Amino acid sequence: MSTTPTLGPVPQRVTVDADQVRRLVAEQFPRWAGLPIRPVADGGWDNRTFHLGDTLSVRLPSAAEYALAVAKEQRWLPVLAPRLPLPIPVPLAEGRPGAGYPFPWSIYPWLDGEPASADRIAAPVRFAADLADFLVALRSVDTTDAPRPGKHNWFRGGTLRTYDESARRALTKLAGHVDVDLAGEIWQTALAAHWDGAETWFHGDVAPGNLLLRNGKLAAVIDFGTCGAGDPACDVAIAWTLLTADGRRSFRERLSLDDAEWARGRGWALWKTLVTCAQTWGRDDREAVNARHVLGEIVAEYQP
């Protein structure tokens, strides 16, 4: 019998609007009831995010599976924050279901910054080093009682084999468009790369939208919904999805990554990129073009 976790059905997302959020805040946290509420532009997929005044935000899970992370974030982000070299969101309050909204939710301080992108980063190698230093600090935090991979984080920190089926489906769809033999080899190399079982904390979704810049420099790291303790290779995917070749080398050196973890990290990047390419092939929007670029970076860097 296989021990590989299964992801289960696609989450059934709920909608939430500003009026519901206004009622939730007024009923449960009257001290903030007078503050204006407006949706955050690109406010997220796993969570719906709203501005609460100028200095606070409301974060509401969009499905029952994502709501599993609320208690984790409430418990652990205050523990992690003082041990990290950059600001992270630390919850100020935990809300209950109400006003027609069915899940727990949170109020956070608003962290200023713009999402990272290659054209906004002032010094790519410095950015890569700063991000690596953040992850080094995160990995150094004691993992006693920390949440292990599970449904709360879609098994980040666990085996890549959880995503084998979706990666292979994507390869089948991309046949004739990309070198699926080479991509399949890179994927198989990642699956075979050994992890020694030494657990550390990981973020779980180190992606451009969760890295905030100010004046072109890394200023904060947000969205810890997929964090936990386990194999931290999932955090290495950013090396291909955002960093330059020189930045990638600096990132690897500062994290002291061996060949096996590098291969697993490449696998995490490849899985997501293959799925995105399969969904967007033939389109010319930013998401599609970026996915094809990342796939090119992964293939070009790979040396068997």
Short mmCIF file of C-alpha atoms in Angstrom, two decimals:
data_model
loop_
_atom_site.label_atom_id
_atom_site.label_comp_id
_atom_site.label_asym_id
_atom_site.label_seq_id
_atom_site.Cartn_x
_atom_site.Cartn_y
_atom_site.Cartn_z
CA MET A 1 0.00 0.00 0.00
CA SER A 2 1.38 3.41 -1.00
CA THR A 3 2.45 5.81 1.73
CA THR A 4 2.40 8.78 -0.64
CA PRO A 5 -0.20 11.34 0.51
CA THR A 6 -3.14 12.16 -1.71
CA LEU A 7 -4.28 15.73 -2.20
CA GLY A 8 -7.98 14.98 -2.32
CA PRO A 9 -10.63 16.91 -4.25
CA VAL A 10 -10.26 20.48 -5.44
CA PRO A 11 -11.17 22.91 -2.62
CA GLN A 12 -14.67 24.37 -2.81
CA ARG A 13 -14.05 28.09 -2.49
CA VAL A 14 -16.45 30.57 -0.98
CA THR A 15 -16.87 34.23 -1.82
CA VAL A 16 -16.65 37.01 0.71
CA ASP A 17 -17.34 40.69 0.17
CA ALA A 18 -16.51 43.91 1.96
CA ASP A 19 -19.94 44.10 3.61
CA GLN A 20 -19.45 40.68 5.22
CA VAL A 21 -16.00 41.69 6.43
CA ARG A 22 -17.43 44.93 7.83
CA ARG A 23 -20.03 42.96 9.79
CA LEU A 24 -17.48 40.41 11.05
CA VAL A 25 -15.19 43.15 12.35
CA ALA A 26 -18.04 45.15 13.91
CA GLU A 27 -19.50 42.11 15.69
CA GLN A 28 -16.27 40.62 16.98
CA PHE A 29 -13.79 43.51 17.20
CA PRO A 30 -15.79 46.71 17.78
CA ARG A 31 -12.61 48.72 18.47
CA TRP A 32 -11.91 48.53 14.73
CA ALA A 33 -15.52 48.84 13.57
CA GLY A 34 -15.16 52.40 12.28
CA LEU A 35 -12.24 51.68 9.96
CA PRO A 36 -12.91 51.59 6.21
CA ILE A 37 -12.69 48.22 4.45
CA ARG A 38 -11.70 47.64 0.86
CA PRO A 39 -10.41 44.61 -1.07
CA VAL A 40 -6.68 44.25 -1.64
CA ALA A 41 -5.77 44.26 -5.32
CA ASP A 42 -4.60 40.74 -6.21
CA GLY A 43 -5.63 39.75 -2.71
CA GLY A 44 -4.80 36.09 -3.03
CA TRP A 45 -6.27 32.73 -4.01
CA ASP A 46 -6.03 30.66 -0.82
CA ASN A 47 -7.21 33.65 1.21
CA ARG A 48 -9.23 36.78 0.50
CA THR A 49 -7.50 39.85 1.89
CA PHE A 50 -9.01 43.24 2.71
CA HIS A 51 -7.52 46.51 3.90
CA LEU A 52 -8.80 47.50 7.35
CA GLY A 53 -8.03 51.17 7.56
CA ASP A 54 -4.52 52.15 6.50
CA THR A 55 -2.49 49.97 8.85
CA LEU A 56 -4.37 46.67 9.21
CA SER A 57 -5.54 43.82 6.99
CA VAL A 58 -8.18 41.10 7.26
CA ARG A 59 -7.24 37.66 5.91
CA LEU A 60 -10.05 35.17 5.29
CA PRO A 61 -9.48 31.62 3.97
CA SER A 62 -11.34 30.89 0.75
CA ALA A 63 -12.00 27.19 1.49
CA ALA A 64 -12.12 24.77 4.41
CA GLU A 65 -8.73 23.31 3.51
CA TYR A 66 -7.06 26.73 3.68
CA ALA A 67 -8.77 27.49 6.97
CA LEU A 68 -6.67 24.72 8.54
CA ALA A 69 -3.72 27.14 8.49
CA VAL A 70 -5.36 29.81 10.66
CA ALA A 71 -4.65 28.20 14.03
CA LYS A 72 -1.12 27.39 12.89
CA GLU A 73 -0.42 30.97 11.92
CA GLN A 74 -1.90 32.28 15.17
CA ARG A 75 0.27 29.87 17.17
CA TRP A 76 3.58 30.01 15.34
CA LEU A 77 4.07 33.35 13.59
CA PRO A 78 4.61 35.18 16.91
CA VAL A 79 7.27 32.55 17.70
CA LEU A 80 9.04 32.85 14.36
CA ALA A 81 8.95 36.64 13.95
CA PRO A 82 11.59 37.66 16.54
CA ARG A 83 14.00 35.05 15.19
CA LEU A 84 13.95 36.31 11.61
CA PRO A 85 15.92 39.17 10.01
CA LEU A 86 12.95 40.60 8.07
CA PRO A 87 9.38 41.47 9.06
CA ILE A 88 6.70 38.80 8.68
CA PRO A 89 2.98 39.09 9.38
CA VAL A 90 2.11 38.51 13.04
CA PRO A 91 -1.62 38.16 13.76
CA LEU A 92 -3.27 40.68 16.06
CA ALA A 93 -6.60 38.85 16.46
CA GLU A 94 -8.39 35.65 15.48
CA GLY A 95 -11.97 35.86 14.27
CA ARG A 96 -14.77 33.29 14.37
CA PRO A 97 -17.26 32.28 11.70
CA GLY A 98 -20.14 34.72 11.34
CA ALA A 99 -22.05 37.05 9.01
CA GLY A 100 -22.51 34.16 6.60
CA TYR A 101 -18.77 33.43 6.48
CA PRO A 102 -18.01 29.85 7.66
CA PHE A 103 -14.32 29.80 8.70
CA PRO A 104 -11.93 31.27 11.26
CA TRP A 105 -10.04 34.33 10.05
CA SER A 106 -7.36 36.77 11.18
CA ILE A 107 -6.49 40.44 11.50
CA TYR A 108 -2.88 41.41 10.78
CA PRO A 109 -0.82 44.58 10.59
CA TRP A 110 -0.43 45.75 7.01
CA LEU A 111 3.15 45.35 5.75
CA ASP A 112 4.12 47.92 3.13
CA GLY A 113 5.90 46.90 -0.04
CA GLU A 114 5.36 45.80 -3.61
CA PRO A 115 5.52 42.18 -4.78
CA ALA A 116 8.91 41.16 -6.10
CA SER A 117 9.49 40.86 -9.82
CA ALA A 118 12.70 40.73 -11.83
CA ASP A 119 12.27 44.27 -13.15
CA ARG A 120 11.70 45.72 -9.67
CA ILE A 121 14.75 44.18 -7.94
CA ALA A 122 17.53 46.74 -7.70
CA ALA A 123 20.47 44.37 -7.15
CA PRO A 124 19.67 40.75 -8.05
CA VAL A 125 22.63 39.11 -6.31
CA ARG A 126 22.10 41.15 -3.13
CA PHE A 127 18.41 40.24 -3.21
CA ALA A 128 19.28 36.53 -3.56
CA ALA A 129 21.71 36.76 -0.64
CA ASP A 130 19.18 38.54 1.57
CA LEU A 131 16.55 35.92 0.79
CA ALA A 132 19.00 33.11 1.53
CA ASP A 133 19.91 34.74 4.86
CA PHE A 134 16.22 34.89 5.75
CA LEU A 135 15.81 31.19 5.00
CA VAL A 136 18.97 30.30 6.93
CA ALA A 137 17.47 32.04 9.96
CA LEU A 138 14.11 30.32 9.46
CA ARG A 139 15.81 26.94 9.22
CA SER A 140 17.63 27.56 12.49
CA VAL A 141 14.44 27.89 14.57
CA ASP A 142 13.71 24.96 16.89
CA THR A 143 11.15 22.59 15.33
CA THR A 144 9.85 21.08 18.58
CA ASP A 145 6.06 20.69 18.24
CA ALA A 146 6.13 22.45 14.85
CA PRO A 147 3.44 21.39 12.34
CA ARG A 148 4.56 18.63 10.00
CA PRO A 149 3.45 18.26 6.35
CA GLY A 150 -0.28 17.66 5.98
CA LYS A 151 -3.48 19.00 4.50
CA HIS A 152 -2.90 22.32 6.28
CA ASN A 153 -0.06 23.04 3.81
CA TRP A 154 -0.75 20.65 0.93
CA PHE A 155 2.13 18.44 2.07
CA ARG A 156 4.84 21.02 1.54
CA GLY A 157 7.95 19.73 3.28
CA GLY A 158 7.02 16.16 2.36
CA THR A 159 7.77 14.00 -0.65
CA LEU A 160 7.58 15.37 -4.16
CA ARG A 161 5.82 12.13 -5.12
CA THR A 162 2.62 13.71 -3.85
CA TYR A 163 2.72 15.77 -7.05
CA ASP A 164 3.96 13.07 -9.43
CA GLU A 165 0.57 12.45 -11.02
CA SER A 166 -0.10 16.12 -11.80
CA ALA A 167 3.44 16.59 -13.15
CA ARG A 168 3.08 13.61 -15.49
CA ARG A 169 -0.34 14.77 -16.67
CA ALA A 170 1.23 18.11 -17.55
CA LEU A 171 4.08 16.41 -19.42
CA THR A 172 1.55 14.46 -21.49
CA LYS A 173 -0.29 17.67 -22.41
CA LEU A 174 2.97 19.41 -23.35
CA ALA A 175 4.19 16.67 -25.69
CA GLY A 176 5.09 18.27 -29.01
CA HIS A 177 5.55 21.69 -27.42
CA VAL A 178 8.53 21.13 -25.13
CA ASP A 179 11.26 18.51 -24.71
CA VAL A 180 9.21 16.26 -22.46
CA ASP A 181 11.93 13.60 -22.36
CA LEU A 182 14.39 16.04 -20.83
CA ALA A 183 11.77 17.55 -18.52
CA GLY A 184 10.80 14.04 -17.45
CA GLU A 185 14.43 13.24 -16.71
CA ILE A 186 14.76 16.35 -14.54
CA TRP A 187 11.58 15.37 -12.72
CA GLN A 188 12.76 11.80 -12.17
CA THR A 189 16.10 13.10 -10.86
CA ALA A 190 14.23 15.21 -8.32
CA LEU A 191 12.08 12.27 -7.20
CA ALA A 192 15.20 10.15 -6.71
CA ALA A 193 17.18 12.79 -4.80
CA HIS A 194 17.74 11.63 -1.22
CA TRP A 195 16.62 13.60 1.83
CA ASP A 196 18.41 12.68 5.06
CA GLY A 197 15.31 13.34 7.17
CA ALA A 198 16.77 16.34 9.04
CA GLU A 199 13.69 18.51 9.58
CA THR A 200 13.83 22.30 9.56
CA TRP A 201 11.25 25.05 9.36
CA PHE A 202 10.26 26.08 5.85
CA HIS A 203 7.98 28.78 4.45
CA GLY A 204 6.39 26.55 1.82
CA ASP A 205 5.52 29.18 -0.78
CA VAL A 206 8.55 31.37 -1.38
CA ALA A 207 7.12 33.00 -4.50
CA PRO A 208 7.42 36.51 -5.98
CA GLY A 209 4.04 37.60 -4.64
CA ASN A 210 5.06 36.71 -1.08
CA LEU A 211 8.34 38.67 -1.17
CA LEU A 212 7.85 42.40 -0.66
CA LEU A 213 10.24 45.04 -1.93
CA ARG A 214 10.90 48.60 -0.85
CA ASN A 215 13.22 50.65 -3.03
CA GLY A 216 14.08 47.48 -4.90
CA LYS A 217 15.30 45.63 -1.81
CA LEU A 218 13.76 42.68 0.02
CA ALA A 219 11.75 44.23 2.86
CA ALA A 220 9.35 41.56 4.17
CA VAL A 221 8.16 37.99 3.63
CA ILE A 222 4.43 37.27 3.85
CA ASP A 223 1.86 34.44 3.59
CA PHE A 224 3.02 31.63 5.85
CA GLY A 225 -0.09 29.52 5.26
CA THR A 226 1.98 26.60 3.94
CA CYS A 227 4.76 26.78 6.54
CA GLY A 228 5.83 23.86 8.68
CA ALA A 229 8.75 21.61 9.55
CA GLY A 230 10.12 18.96 7.23
CA ASP A 231 12.23 18.90 4.07
CA PRO A 232 12.92 22.59 3.28
CA ALA A 233 13.68 21.95 -0.40
CA CYS A 234 10.30 23.38 -1.38
CA ASP A 235 11.67 26.84 -0.53
CA VAL A 236 14.49 26.39 -3.05
CA ALA A 237 12.12 26.61 -6.04
CA ILE A 238 12.48 30.40 -6.02
CA ALA A 239 16.01 29.96 -7.38
CA TRP A 240 14.49 29.28 -10.83
CA THR A 241 11.22 31.18 -10.61
CA LEU A 242 12.72 34.60 -9.79
CA LEU A 243 16.49 34.69 -9.33
CA THR A 244 19.09 35.43 -12.00
CA ALA A 245 21.83 32.92 -12.80
CA ASP A 246 24.31 34.86 -10.63
CA GLY A 247 21.72 35.25 -7.90
CA ARG A 248 20.99 31.53 -8.05
CA ARG A 249 24.66 30.73 -7.41
CA SER A 250 24.82 33.13 -4.46
CA PHE A 251 21.58 31.75 -3.06
CA ARG A 252 22.87 28.18 -3.21
CA GLU A 253 26.20 29.07 -1.63
CA ARG A 254 24.69 30.97 1.30
CA LEU A 255 22.23 28.17 2.02
CA SER A 256 25.02 25.55 1.64
CA LEU A 257 22.78 23.32 -0.47
CA ASP A 258 24.07 19.92 -1.55
CA ASP A 259 23.28 18.36 -4.91
CA ALA A 260 20.34 16.35 -3.57
CA GLU A 261 18.50 19.30 -2.04
CA TRP A 262 19.22 21.39 -5.12
CA ALA A 263 17.66 18.66 -7.27
CA ARG A 264 14.59 18.43 -5.03
CA GLY A 265 14.20 22.21 -5.08
CA ARG A 266 14.45 22.15 -8.86
CA GLY A 267 11.74 19.50 -8.83
CA TRP A 268 9.38 21.74 -6.85
CA ALA A 269 9.97 24.52 -9.38
CA LEU A 270 9.49 22.14 -12.30
CA TRP A 271 6.22 20.68 -11.00
CA LYS A 272 4.54 24.06 -10.67
CA THR A 273 5.98 25.30 -13.95
CA LEU A 274 4.87 22.24 -15.92
CA VAL A 275 1.34 22.54 -14.56
CA THR A 276 1.21 26.25 -15.39
CA CYS A 277 2.64 25.70 -18.88
CA ALA A 278 0.09 22.96 -19.57
CA GLN A 279 -2.73 25.27 -18.51
CA THR A 280 -1.52 28.34 -20.41
CA TRP A 281 0.23 26.99 -23.53
CA GLY A 282 -0.68 29.07 -26.56
CA ARG A 283 -1.45 32.17 -24.53
CA ASP A 284 0.76 35.27 -24.57
CA ASP A 285 -0.22 36.85 -21.26
CA ARG A 286 2.27 37.46 -18.48
CA GLU A 287 1.54 34.22 -16.62
CA ALA A 288 2.08 32.09 -19.72
CA VAL A 289 5.23 33.88 -20.87
CA ASN A 290 6.73 33.75 -17.39
CA ALA A 291 6.04 30.01 -17.08
CA ARG A 292 7.77 29.29 -20.37
CA HIS A 293 10.71 31.44 -19.28
CA VAL A 294 11.03 29.56 -15.99
CA LEU A 295 10.90 26.22 -17.79
CA GLY A 296 13.74 27.43 -20.00
CA GLU A 297 15.76 28.43 -16.93
CA ILE A 298 15.24 25.02 -15.33
CA VAL A 299 16.27 23.14 -18.47
CA ALA A 300 19.28 25.37 -19.15
CA GLU A 301 20.64 25.02 -15.60
CA TYR A 302 20.20 21.24 -15.43
CA GLN A 303 23.35 19.15 -15.73
CA PRO A 304 22.85 15.40 -15.31
#
